[in-house]
Amino acid sequence: MRVAVLFSGGKDSTYALYWALKEGFEVKYLVSMHSESDESYMYHVPNIHLTELQARAVGIPLIKGFTKGEKEKEVEDLKRVLEGLKIDGIVAGALASQYQKERVERVAQELGIKVFAPFWGVDPEEYMKTLIQEGFDVVIVGVSAYGLDKTWLGRKIDGKALEELKTLSEKYKVHIAGEGGEFETFVRDAPFFSAKVVFDEVEKIWDEYTSSGVLIVKKAHLEPKG
């Protein structure tokens, strides 16, 4: 089974890639969509440029797609990228976004290929625990929810952070895995990476009015493991 993984560099797409490799799929490509709009309905935006480093760390070709990020039109932009690839299926890291899942399924149906969303409907707390236990180095690079302040930017998701997210979920209804857009992540390292991503220069941008912000990684490099 030749597949492409829809890849943003965040925890969900990276874990979906890990799943595909463990399942024995032939992962031909990582597909990253670069949106001009920070308000994209479909695509992860913060630090999408760093997927180049991650692709090198896993040794899989990266295909970049570009979109203005306009609602619905950005789905057609994805289709144009995928229809040029010789694949039998696509893998997505969707957990709970019906909007994204339905549109990826529609594109796949139109192209005559299969869709795999291995973690759809998963229990979010167990899912996050598994990421930590499996050794994924996940950091938060964007926040946009009550209860999440600028101290969360650049913070690694570990056991302590997960307990705090559980408390915030109870108090503010924050989705514990960030699937409602409450936070965005980046994976610096994973069990199947040959090297880890090291941040050299970062900038925190915080908007007090909206209580939201992003961690912009201006410089980064790969550091061999072991």
PDB file of C-alpha atoms in Angstrom:
ATOM      1  CA  MET A   1       0.000   0.000   0.000  1.00  0.00           C
ATOM      2  CA  ARG A   2       1.631   3.212  -1.220  1.00  0.00           C
ATOM      3  CA  VAL A   3       0.494   6.167   0.864  1.00  0.00           C
ATOM      4  CA  ALA A   4       1.110   9.830   1.459  1.00  0.00           C
ATOM      5  CA  VAL A   5       0.813  11.216   4.972  1.00  0.00           C
ATOM      6  CA  LEU A   6      -0.777  14.627   5.436  1.00  0.00           C
ATOM      7  CA  PHE A   7       1.987  16.138   7.518  1.00  0.00           C
ATOM      8  CA  SER A   8       2.051  19.394   9.495  1.00  0.00           C
ATOM      9  CA  GLY A   9       4.873  18.600  11.900  1.00  0.00           C
ATOM     10  CA  GLY A  10       2.462  18.543  14.821  1.00  0.00           C
ATOM     11  CA  LYS A  11       1.800  15.634  17.164  1.00  0.00           C
ATOM     12  CA  ASP A  12      -1.189  14.135  15.368  1.00  0.00           C
ATOM     13  CA  SER A  13       0.238  13.957  11.863  1.00  0.00           C
ATOM     14  CA  THR A  14       3.582  12.741  13.217  1.00  0.00           C
ATOM     15  CA  TYR A  15       1.930   9.989  15.235  1.00  0.00           C
ATOM     16  CA  ALA A  16      -0.175   9.034  12.210  1.00  0.00           C
ATOM     17  CA  LEU A  17       3.070   8.716  10.231  1.00  0.00           C
ATOM     18  CA  TYR A  18       4.503   6.505  12.986  1.00  0.00           C
ATOM     19  CA  TRP A  19       1.372   4.335  12.790  1.00  0.00           C
ATOM     20  CA  ALA A  20       1.644   4.006   9.001  1.00  0.00           C
ATOM     21  CA  LEU A  21       5.269   2.909   9.217  1.00  0.00           C
ATOM     22  CA  LYS A  22       4.500   0.355  11.936  1.00  0.00           C
ATOM     23  CA  GLU A  23       1.624  -0.987   9.817  1.00  0.00           C
ATOM     24  CA  GLY A  24       4.088  -1.671   7.032  1.00  0.00           C
ATOM     25  CA  PHE A  25       2.731   0.871   4.568  1.00  0.00           C
ATOM     26  CA  GLU A  26       5.075   2.199   1.930  1.00  0.00           C
ATOM     27  CA  VAL A  27       5.085   5.859   2.860  1.00  0.00           C
ATOM     28  CA  LYS A  28       6.081   7.521  -0.387  1.00  0.00           C
ATOM     29  CA  TYR A  29       5.561  11.138   0.608  1.00  0.00           C
ATOM     30  CA  LEU A  30       4.871  13.576   3.386  1.00  0.00           C
ATOM     31  CA  VAL A  31       2.491  16.262   2.149  1.00  0.00           C
ATOM     32  CA  SER A  32       2.595  19.651   3.879  1.00  0.00           C
ATOM     33  CA  MET A  33       0.150  22.378   2.935  1.00  0.00           C
ATOM     34  CA  HIS A  34       1.452  25.901   3.408  1.00  0.00           C
ATOM     35  CA  SER A  35      -1.392  28.341   3.979  1.00  0.00           C
ATOM     36  CA  GLU A  36      -1.149  32.109   3.571  1.00  0.00           C
ATOM     37  CA  SER A  37      -3.958  32.489   6.087  1.00  0.00           C
ATOM     38  CA  ASP A  38      -3.491  32.071   9.830  1.00  0.00           C
ATOM     39  CA  GLU A  39      -7.216  31.315   9.983  1.00  0.00           C
ATOM     40  CA  SER A  40      -7.113  28.219   7.790  1.00  0.00           C
ATOM     41  CA  TYR A  41      -9.967  25.798   8.483  1.00  0.00           C
ATOM     42  CA  MET A  42      -7.958  22.841   7.231  1.00  0.00           C
ATOM     43  CA  TYR A  43      -4.275  23.301   7.865  1.00  0.00           C
ATOM     44  CA  HIS A  44      -1.828  23.766  10.724  1.00  0.00           C
ATOM     45  CA  VAL A  45       0.105  26.997  10.234  1.00  0.00           C
ATOM     46  CA  PRO A  46       2.744  27.634  12.985  1.00  0.00           C
ATOM     47  CA  ASN A  47       6.273  26.644  11.908  1.00  0.00           C
ATOM     48  CA  ILE A  48       5.138  24.632   8.900  1.00  0.00           C
ATOM     49  CA  HIS A  49       8.521  25.461   7.345  1.00  0.00           C
ATOM     50  CA  LEU A  50      10.205  23.126   9.836  1.00  0.00           C
ATOM     51  CA  THR A  51       8.634  20.063   8.237  1.00  0.00           C
ATOM     52  CA  GLU A  52      11.674  20.095   5.956  1.00  0.00           C
ATOM     53  CA  LEU A  53      13.885  19.197   8.912  1.00  0.00           C
ATOM     54  CA  GLN A  54      11.482  16.517  10.124  1.00  0.00           C
ATOM     55  CA  ALA A  55      11.305  14.967   6.661  1.00  0.00           C
ATOM     56  CA  ARG A  56      15.095  14.728   6.620  1.00  0.00           C
ATOM     57  CA  ALA A  57      15.012  13.141  10.081  1.00  0.00           C
ATOM     58  CA  VAL A  58      12.674  10.377   8.867  1.00  0.00           C
ATOM     59  CA  GLY A  59      14.121  10.051   5.369  1.00  0.00           C
ATOM     60  CA  ILE A  60      10.871  10.500   3.435  1.00  0.00           C
ATOM     61  CA  PRO A  61      10.412  12.998   0.572  1.00  0.00           C
ATOM     62  CA  LEU A  62       8.421  16.109   1.441  1.00  0.00           C
ATOM     63  CA  ILE A  63       5.880  17.491  -1.001  1.00  0.00           C
ATOM     64  CA  LYS A  64       4.847  21.083  -0.384  1.00  0.00           C
ATOM     65  CA  GLY A  65       1.470  22.415  -1.393  1.00  0.00           C
ATOM     66  CA  PHE A  66       0.494  26.062  -1.287  1.00  0.00           C
ATOM     67  CA  THR A  67      -2.886  27.633  -0.631  1.00  0.00           C
ATOM     68  CA  LYS A  68      -4.303  31.055   0.144  1.00  0.00           C
ATOM     69  CA  GLY A  69      -6.230  29.369   2.935  1.00  0.00           C
ATOM     70  CA  GLU A  70      -9.674  30.321   1.626  1.00  0.00           C
ATOM     71  CA  LYS A  71     -12.449  28.144   2.992  1.00  0.00           C
ATOM     72  CA  GLU A  72     -13.293  25.214   0.674  1.00  0.00           C
ATOM     73  CA  LYS A  73     -10.864  26.432  -2.012  1.00  0.00           C
ATOM     74  CA  GLU A  74      -8.021  25.181   0.168  1.00  0.00           C
ATOM     75  CA  VAL A  75      -9.498  21.692  -0.118  1.00  0.00           C
ATOM     76  CA  GLU A  76      -9.214  21.860  -3.897  1.00  0.00           C
ATOM     77  CA  ASP A  77      -5.610  22.997  -3.496  1.00  0.00           C
ATOM     78  CA  LEU A  78      -4.911  19.788  -1.565  1.00  0.00           C
ATOM     79  CA  LYS A  79      -6.585  17.742  -4.264  1.00  0.00           C
ATOM     80  CA  ARG A  80      -4.339  19.278  -6.925  1.00  0.00           C
ATOM     81  CA  VAL A  81      -1.265  18.232  -4.962  1.00  0.00           C
ATOM     82  CA  LEU A  82      -2.452  14.679  -4.314  1.00  0.00           C
ATOM     83  CA  GLU A  83      -3.663  13.952  -7.844  1.00  0.00           C
ATOM     84  CA  GLY A  84      -0.096  14.242  -9.119  1.00  0.00           C
ATOM     85  CA  LEU A  85       1.166  11.501  -6.811  1.00  0.00           C
ATOM     86  CA  LYS A  86       1.205   7.762  -7.513  1.00  0.00           C
ATOM     87  CA  ILE A  87      -0.382   6.570  -4.283  1.00  0.00           C
ATOM     88  CA  ASP A  88      -3.108   4.192  -3.154  1.00  0.00           C
ATOM     89  CA  GLY A  89      -4.122   6.077  -0.037  1.00  0.00           C
ATOM     90  CA  ILE A  90      -3.627   8.987   2.308  1.00  0.00           C
ATOM     91  CA  VAL A  91      -3.113   8.986   6.060  1.00  0.00           C
ATOM     92  CA  ALA A  92      -4.481  11.782   8.246  1.00  0.00           C
ATOM     93  CA  GLY A  93      -3.998  12.515  11.929  1.00  0.00           C
ATOM     94  CA  ALA A  94      -7.560  13.725  12.529  1.00  0.00           C
ATOM     95  CA  LEU A  95      -8.830  13.063  16.038  1.00  0.00           C
ATOM     96  CA  ALA A  96     -12.194  14.788  16.272  1.00  0.00           C
ATOM     97  CA  SER A  97     -12.554  17.430  13.551  1.00  0.00           C
ATOM     98  CA  GLN A  98     -15.496  16.289  11.448  1.00  0.00           C
ATOM     99  CA  TYR A  99     -14.909  19.232   9.113  1.00  0.00           C
ATOM    100  CA  GLN A 100     -11.386  18.129   8.201  1.00  0.00           C
ATOM    101  CA  LYS A 101     -12.188  14.427   8.062  1.00  0.00           C
ATOM    102  CA  GLU A 102     -15.142  14.851   5.714  1.00  0.00           C
ATOM    103  CA  ARG A 103     -13.149  16.980   3.296  1.00  0.00           C
ATOM    104  CA  VAL A 104     -10.175  14.659   3.196  1.00  0.00           C
ATOM    105  CA  GLU A 105     -12.553  11.753   2.563  1.00  0.00           C
ATOM    106  CA  ARG A 106     -14.217  13.668  -0.255  1.00  0.00           C
ATOM    107  CA  VAL A 107     -10.886  14.396  -1.945  1.00  0.00           C
ATOM    108  CA  ALA A 108      -9.859  10.751  -1.606  1.00  0.00           C
ATOM    109  CA  GLN A 109     -13.134   9.542  -3.074  1.00  0.00           C
ATOM    110  CA  GLU A 110     -12.753  11.861  -6.056  1.00  0.00           C
ATOM    111  CA  LEU A 111      -9.210  10.584  -6.619  1.00  0.00           C
ATOM    112  CA  GLY A 112     -10.138   6.928  -6.112  1.00  0.00           C
ATOM    113  CA  ILE A 113      -7.800   6.359  -3.185  1.00  0.00           C
ATOM    114  CA  LYS A 114      -8.287   5.199   0.404  1.00  0.00           C
ATOM    115  CA  VAL A 115      -8.240   7.247   3.598  1.00  0.00           C
ATOM    116  CA  PHE A 116      -6.745   6.144   6.900  1.00  0.00           C
ATOM    117  CA  ALA A 117      -7.494   8.152  10.052  1.00  0.00           C
ATOM    118  CA  PRO A 118      -6.168   5.721  12.667  1.00  0.00           C
ATOM    119  CA  PHE A 119      -6.877   7.857  15.727  1.00  0.00           C
ATOM    120  CA  TRP A 120     -10.316   9.147  14.837  1.00  0.00           C
ATOM    121  CA  GLY A 121     -12.535   9.147  17.926  1.00  0.00           C
ATOM    122  CA  VAL A 122      -9.732   8.050  20.258  1.00  0.00           C
ATOM    123  CA  ASP A 123      -9.940   8.855  23.967  1.00  0.00           C
ATOM    124  CA  PRO A 124      -7.902  12.087  24.123  1.00  0.00           C
ATOM    125  CA  GLU A 125      -6.372  11.517  27.540  1.00  0.00           C
ATOM    126  CA  GLU A 126      -5.191   8.004  26.713  1.00  0.00           C
ATOM    127  CA  TYR A 127      -3.921   9.252  23.368  1.00  0.00           C
ATOM    128  CA  MET A 128      -1.835  11.976  25.018  1.00  0.00           C
ATOM    129  CA  LYS A 129      -0.491   9.542  27.592  1.00  0.00           C
ATOM    130  CA  THR A 130       0.590   7.205  24.797  1.00  0.00           C
ATOM    131  CA  LEU A 131       2.469   9.990  23.006  1.00  0.00           C
ATOM    132  CA  ILE A 132       4.404  10.721  26.177  1.00  0.00           C
ATOM    133  CA  GLN A 133       5.070   7.059  26.949  1.00  0.00           C
ATOM    134  CA  GLU A 134       6.268   6.376  23.391  1.00  0.00           C
ATOM    135  CA  GLY A 135       8.912   9.085  23.738  1.00  0.00           C
ATOM    136  CA  PHE A 136       7.527  11.822  21.497  1.00  0.00           C
ATOM    137  CA  ASP A 137       9.109  15.213  22.250  1.00  0.00           C
ATOM    138  CA  VAL A 138       6.139  17.497  21.639  1.00  0.00           C
ATOM    139  CA  VAL A 139       6.172  21.234  22.320  1.00  0.00           C
ATOM    140  CA  ILE A 140       3.342  23.733  22.187  1.00  0.00           C
ATOM    141  CA  VAL A 141       3.896  26.410  19.538  1.00  0.00           C
ATOM    142  CA  GLY A 142       0.506  28.102  19.512  1.00  0.00           C
ATOM    143  CA  VAL A 143      -2.279  28.731  22.032  1.00  0.00           C
ATOM    144  CA  SER A 144      -5.753  30.174  21.659  1.00  0.00           C
ATOM    145  CA  ALA A 145      -8.007  29.310  24.587  1.00  0.00           C
ATOM    146  CA  TYR A 146      -8.970  30.559  28.025  1.00  0.00           C
ATOM    147  CA  GLY A 147      -6.626  29.149  30.635  1.00  0.00           C
ATOM    148  CA  LEU A 148      -3.664  28.845  28.291  1.00  0.00           C
ATOM    149  CA  ASP A 149      -1.334  31.797  28.748  1.00  0.00           C
ATOM    150  CA  LYS A 150       1.978  32.691  27.120  1.00  0.00           C
ATOM    151  CA  THR A 151       3.918  30.468  29.544  1.00  0.00           C
ATOM    152  CA  TRP A 152       2.606  27.514  27.537  1.00  0.00           C
ATOM    153  CA  LEU A 153       4.429  28.645  24.409  1.00  0.00           C
ATOM    154  CA  GLY A 154       7.496  26.440  23.982  1.00  0.00           C
ATOM    155  CA  ARG A 155       6.431  24.112  26.771  1.00  0.00           C
ATOM    156  CA  LYS A 156       7.005  20.388  26.363  1.00  0.00           C
ATOM    157  CA  ILE A 157       3.989  18.143  26.824  1.00  0.00           C
ATOM    158  CA  ASP A 158       4.975  15.809  29.639  1.00  0.00           C
ATOM    159  CA  GLY A 159       3.091  14.202  32.505  1.00  0.00           C
ATOM    160  CA  LYS A 160       2.873  17.433  34.495  1.00  0.00           C
ATOM    161  CA  ALA A 161       1.636  19.417  31.505  1.00  0.00           C
ATOM    162  CA  LEU A 162      -0.971  16.750  30.788  1.00  0.00           C
ATOM    163  CA  GLU A 163      -2.305  16.938  34.348  1.00  0.00           C
ATOM    164  CA  GLU A 164      -2.627  20.717  33.981  1.00  0.00           C
ATOM    165  CA  LEU A 165      -4.422  20.312  30.656  1.00  0.00           C
ATOM    166  CA  LYS A 166      -6.867  17.937  32.352  1.00  0.00           C
ATOM    167  CA  THR A 167      -7.611  20.603  34.973  1.00  0.00           C
ATOM    168  CA  LEU A 168      -8.086  23.244  32.272  1.00  0.00           C
ATOM    169  CA  SER A 169     -10.364  20.877  30.394  1.00  0.00           C
ATOM    170  CA  GLU A 170     -12.589  20.523  33.450  1.00  0.00           C
ATOM    171  CA  LYS A 171     -12.656  24.254  34.110  1.00  0.00           C
ATOM    172  CA  TYR A 172     -12.711  25.779  30.617  1.00  0.00           C
ATOM    173  CA  LYS A 173     -13.727  22.802  28.433  1.00  0.00           C
ATOM    174  CA  VAL A 174     -10.357  22.884  26.681  1.00  0.00           C
ATOM    175  CA  HIS A 175      -9.913  19.788  24.504  1.00  0.00           C
ATOM    176  CA  ILE A 176      -7.109  17.913  26.208  1.00  0.00           C
ATOM    177  CA  ALA A 177      -5.473  17.129  22.849  1.00  0.00           C
ATOM    178  CA  GLY A 178      -6.075  20.614  21.417  1.00  0.00           C
ATOM    179  CA  GLU A 179      -8.359  19.330  18.690  1.00  0.00           C
ATOM    180  CA  GLY A 180     -10.640  22.346  19.002  1.00  0.00           C
ATOM    181  CA  GLY A 181      -7.792  24.669  18.006  1.00  0.00           C
ATOM    182  CA  GLU A 182      -6.909  25.427  21.635  1.00  0.00           C
ATOM    183  CA  PHE A 183      -3.253  24.752  21.001  1.00  0.00           C
ATOM    184  CA  GLU A 184      -0.860  23.792  18.203  1.00  0.00           C
ATOM    185  CA  THR A 185       2.189  21.571  18.556  1.00  0.00           C
ATOM    186  CA  PHE A 186       5.496  20.682  16.962  1.00  0.00           C
ATOM    187  CA  VAL A 187       7.375  17.383  17.299  1.00  0.00           C
ATOM    188  CA  ARG A 188      11.087  17.856  17.880  1.00  0.00           C
ATOM    189  CA  ASP A 189      11.826  14.153  18.246  1.00  0.00           C
ATOM    190  CA  ALA A 190      10.136  10.767  17.952  1.00  0.00           C
ATOM    191  CA  PRO A 191      11.249   7.116  18.201  1.00  0.00           C
ATOM    192  CA  PHE A 192      11.651   6.825  14.431  1.00  0.00           C
ATOM    193  CA  PHE A 193      13.600  10.073  13.869  1.00  0.00           C
ATOM    194  CA  SER A 194      17.285   9.613  13.021  1.00  0.00           C
ATOM    195  CA  ALA A 195      17.972  13.107  14.398  1.00  0.00           C
ATOM    196  CA  LYS A 196      16.170  15.559  16.632  1.00  0.00           C
ATOM    197  CA  VAL A 197      15.141  19.110  15.793  1.00  0.00           C
ATOM    198  CA  VAL A 198      16.869  21.695  17.957  1.00  0.00           C
ATOM    199  CA  PHE A 199      15.504  25.231  18.214  1.00  0.00           C
ATOM    200  CA  ASP A 200      18.287  27.816  17.928  1.00  0.00           C
ATOM    201  CA  GLU A 201      16.302  31.042  17.877  1.00  0.00           C
ATOM    202  CA  VAL A 202      12.656  31.552  18.807  1.00  0.00           C
ATOM    203  CA  GLU A 203      10.307  34.474  19.311  1.00  0.00           C
ATOM    204  CA  LYS A 204       7.114  34.523  21.339  1.00  0.00           C
ATOM    205  CA  ILE A 205       4.342  36.659  19.894  1.00  0.00           C
ATOM    206  CA  TRP A 206       1.478  37.294  22.292  1.00  0.00           C
ATOM    207  CA  ASP A 207      -1.790  39.192  21.818  1.00  0.00           C
ATOM    208  CA  GLU A 208      -3.151  40.333  25.188  1.00  0.00           C
ATOM    209  CA  TYR A 209      -6.492  41.300  23.659  1.00  0.00           C
ATOM    210  CA  THR A 210      -7.265  37.825  22.323  1.00  0.00           C
ATOM    211  CA  SER A 211      -5.151  35.937  24.880  1.00  0.00           C
ATOM    212  CA  SER A 212      -3.516  33.983  22.076  1.00  0.00           C
ATOM    213  CA  GLY A 213      -0.035  33.644  20.715  1.00  0.00           C
ATOM    214  CA  VAL A 214       2.530  31.690  18.753  1.00  0.00           C
ATOM    215  CA  LEU A 215       6.109  30.567  19.175  1.00  0.00           C
ATOM    216  CA  ILE A 216       7.935  31.398  15.954  1.00  0.00           C
ATOM    217  CA  VAL A 217      11.047  29.301  15.362  1.00  0.00           C
ATOM    218  CA  LYS A 218      13.412  31.501  13.388  1.00  0.00           C
ATOM    219  CA  LYS A 219      16.377  29.130  13.323  1.00  0.00           C
ATOM    220  CA  ALA A 220      16.659  25.403  13.927  1.00  0.00           C
ATOM    221  CA  HIS A 221      18.920  22.507  13.041  1.00  0.00           C
ATOM    222  CA  LEU A 222      19.058  18.731  13.145  1.00  0.00           C
ATOM    223  CA  GLU A 223      21.219  17.052  15.757  1.00  0.00           C
ATOM    224  CA  PRO A 224      22.082  13.341  15.253  1.00  0.00           C
ATOM    225  CA  LYS A 225      20.877  10.998  17.982  1.00  0.00           C
ATOM    226  CA  GLY A 226      22.960   8.477  19.878  1.00  0.00           C
TER     227      GLY A 226
END
